[in-house]
mmCIF file of C-alpha atoms in Angstrom:
data_model
loop_
_atom_site.group_PDB
_atom_site.id
_atom_site.type_symbol
_atom_site.label_atom_id
_atom_site.label_comp_id
_atom_site.label_asym_id
_atom_site.label_seq_id
_atom_site.Cartn_x
_atom_site.Cartn_y
_atom_site.Cartn_z
ATOM 1 C CA MET A 24 60.004 -29.244 143.948
ATOM 2 C CA SER A 25 62.139 -30.613 146.800
ATOM 3 C CA LEU A 26 65.716 -30.170 147.208
ATOM 4 C CA LYS A 27 66.228 -34.056 146.643
ATOM 5 C CA TRP A 28 64.736 -33.572 143.046
ATOM 6 C CA VAL A 29 67.038 -30.602 142.495
ATOM 7 C CA ALA A 30 70.131 -32.441 143.574
ATOM 8 C CA ILE A 31 69.301 -35.321 141.172
ATOM 9 C CA ALA A 32 68.684 -33.083 138.443
ATOM 10 C CA LEU A 33 72.020 -31.333 138.802
ATOM 11 C CA ALA A 34 73.839 -34.648 139.078
ATOM 12 C CA LEU A 35 72.210 -35.900 135.892
ATOM 13 C CA ILE A 36 73.141 -32.534 134.112
ATOM 14 C CA GLY A 37 76.621 -32.936 135.376
ATOM 15 C CA PHE A 38 76.908 -36.548 134.132
ATOM 16 C CA GLY A 39 75.542 -35.517 130.738
ATOM 17 C CA LEU A 40 78.149 -32.763 130.523
ATOM 18 C CA VAL A 41 80.995 -34.993 131.220
ATOM 19 C CA GLY A 42 79.751 -37.743 128.930
ATOM 20 C CA TYR A 43 79.156 -35.208 125.927
ATOM 21 C CA GLY A 44 82.796 -33.890 126.559
ATOM 22 C CA THR A 45 84.156 -37.451 126.471
ATOM 23 C CA TRP A 46 82.304 -38.249 123.485
ATOM 24 C CA MET A 47 83.553 -35.092 121.576
ATOM 25 C CA HIS A 48 87.209 -35.847 122.547
ATOM 26 C CA TYR A 49 86.841 -39.438 121.329
ATOM 27 C CA LYS A 50 85.325 -38.113 118.079
ATOM 28 C CA ASP A 51 87.981 -35.414 117.467
ATOM 29 C CA PRO A 52 91.090 -36.302 119.586
ATOM 30 C CA SER A 53 93.878 -33.834 120.289
ATOM 31 C CA ARG A 54 96.645 -33.556 117.669
ATOM 32 C CA VAL A 55 100.104 -32.011 117.528
ATOM 33 C CA ILE A 56 100.404 -29.445 114.749
ATOM 34 C CA SER A 57 103.925 -28.200 115.223
ATOM 35 C CA GLN A 58 106.773 -28.541 117.706
ATOM 36 C CA GLY A 59 109.669 -26.296 118.695
ATOM 37 C CA SER A 60 111.649 -25.115 121.551
ATOM 38 C CA ILE A 61 112.525 -22.023 123.651
ATOM 39 C CA GLU A 62 115.440 -20.912 125.570
ATOM 40 C CA VAL A 63 114.831 -19.476 129.066
ATOM 41 C CA VAL A 64 117.314 -17.531 131.165
ATOM 42 C CA VAL A 65 117.454 -19.094 134.585
ATOM 43 C CA ARG A 66 119.462 -17.644 137.542
ATOM 44 C CA GLY A 67 121.116 -20.382 139.847
ATOM 45 C CA THR A 68 122.093 -22.702 137.076
ATOM 46 C CA ALA A 69 125.412 -23.634 135.766
ATOM 47 C CA THR A 70 124.829 -22.592 132.226
ATOM 48 C CA GLY A 71 122.222 -19.897 132.906
ATOM 49 C CA LYS A 72 119.843 -21.173 130.312
ATOM 50 C CA VAL A 73 117.329 -23.985 129.961
ATOM 51 C CA ARG A 74 115.956 -25.123 126.680
ATOM 52 C CA LEU A 75 112.277 -26.328 126.899
ATOM 53 C CA PRO A 76 110.284 -27.968 124.314
ATOM 54 C CA THR A 77 107.104 -26.439 122.814
ATOM 55 C CA ARG A 78 104.148 -27.595 120.813
ATOM 56 C CA ARG A 79 100.942 -26.420 119.099
ATOM 57 C CA VAL A 80 97.998 -28.769 119.675
ATOM 58 C CA ALA A 81 94.607 -28.664 118.073
ATOM 59 C CA THR A 82 91.788 -30.010 120.507
ATOM 60 C CA GLY A 83 88.010 -29.528 120.035
ATOM 61 C CA GLY A 84 88.441 -26.727 117.461
ATOM 62 C CA VAL A 85 90.751 -24.846 119.565
ATOM 63 C CA THR A 86 94.509 -24.292 119.171
ATOM 64 C CA LEU A 87 96.631 -24.339 122.323
ATOM 65 C CA GLU A 88 100.350 -23.389 122.684
ATOM 66 C CA GLU A 89 102.006 -25.463 125.397
ATOM 67 C CA VAL A 90 105.535 -25.697 126.996
ATOM 68 C CA LYS A 91 106.995 -28.731 128.554
ATOM 69 C CA LEU A 92 108.466 -28.171 131.992
ATOM 70 C CA PRO A 93 111.576 -30.020 133.226
ATOM 71 C CA ASN A 94 109.484 -32.419 135.345
ATOM 72 C CA GLY A 95 107.560 -33.513 132.129
ATOM 73 C CA THR A 96 104.334 -31.689 132.625
ATOM 74 C CA TRP A 97 102.872 -29.917 129.448
ATOM 75 C CA ILE A 98 101.214 -26.580 130.485
ATOM 76 C CA ASP A 99 99.103 -24.153 128.292
ATOM 77 C CA CYS A 100 100.809 -20.722 127.410
ATOM 78 C CA GLY A 101 97.585 -18.910 126.669
ATOM 79 C CA GLY A 102 97.453 -15.536 128.195
ATOM 80 C CA ASP A 103 101.185 -15.488 128.985
#
């Protein structure tokens, strides 16, 4: 088997995985289960504390805990 066919096979497998993931997300979209907030002590601010919103999201059979940063980005808190 030449390297050309190996590259084509890997590309087809990659496209298949991306397509399957997109279809599964369409079939079972993410949903917010609960919301809350945390208060973080930050040095160098006027009040010394910042309140950040949090949420619990169910996606693809997995539940994620996320926090919203001041710039608006939601990040996963798993492992923290």
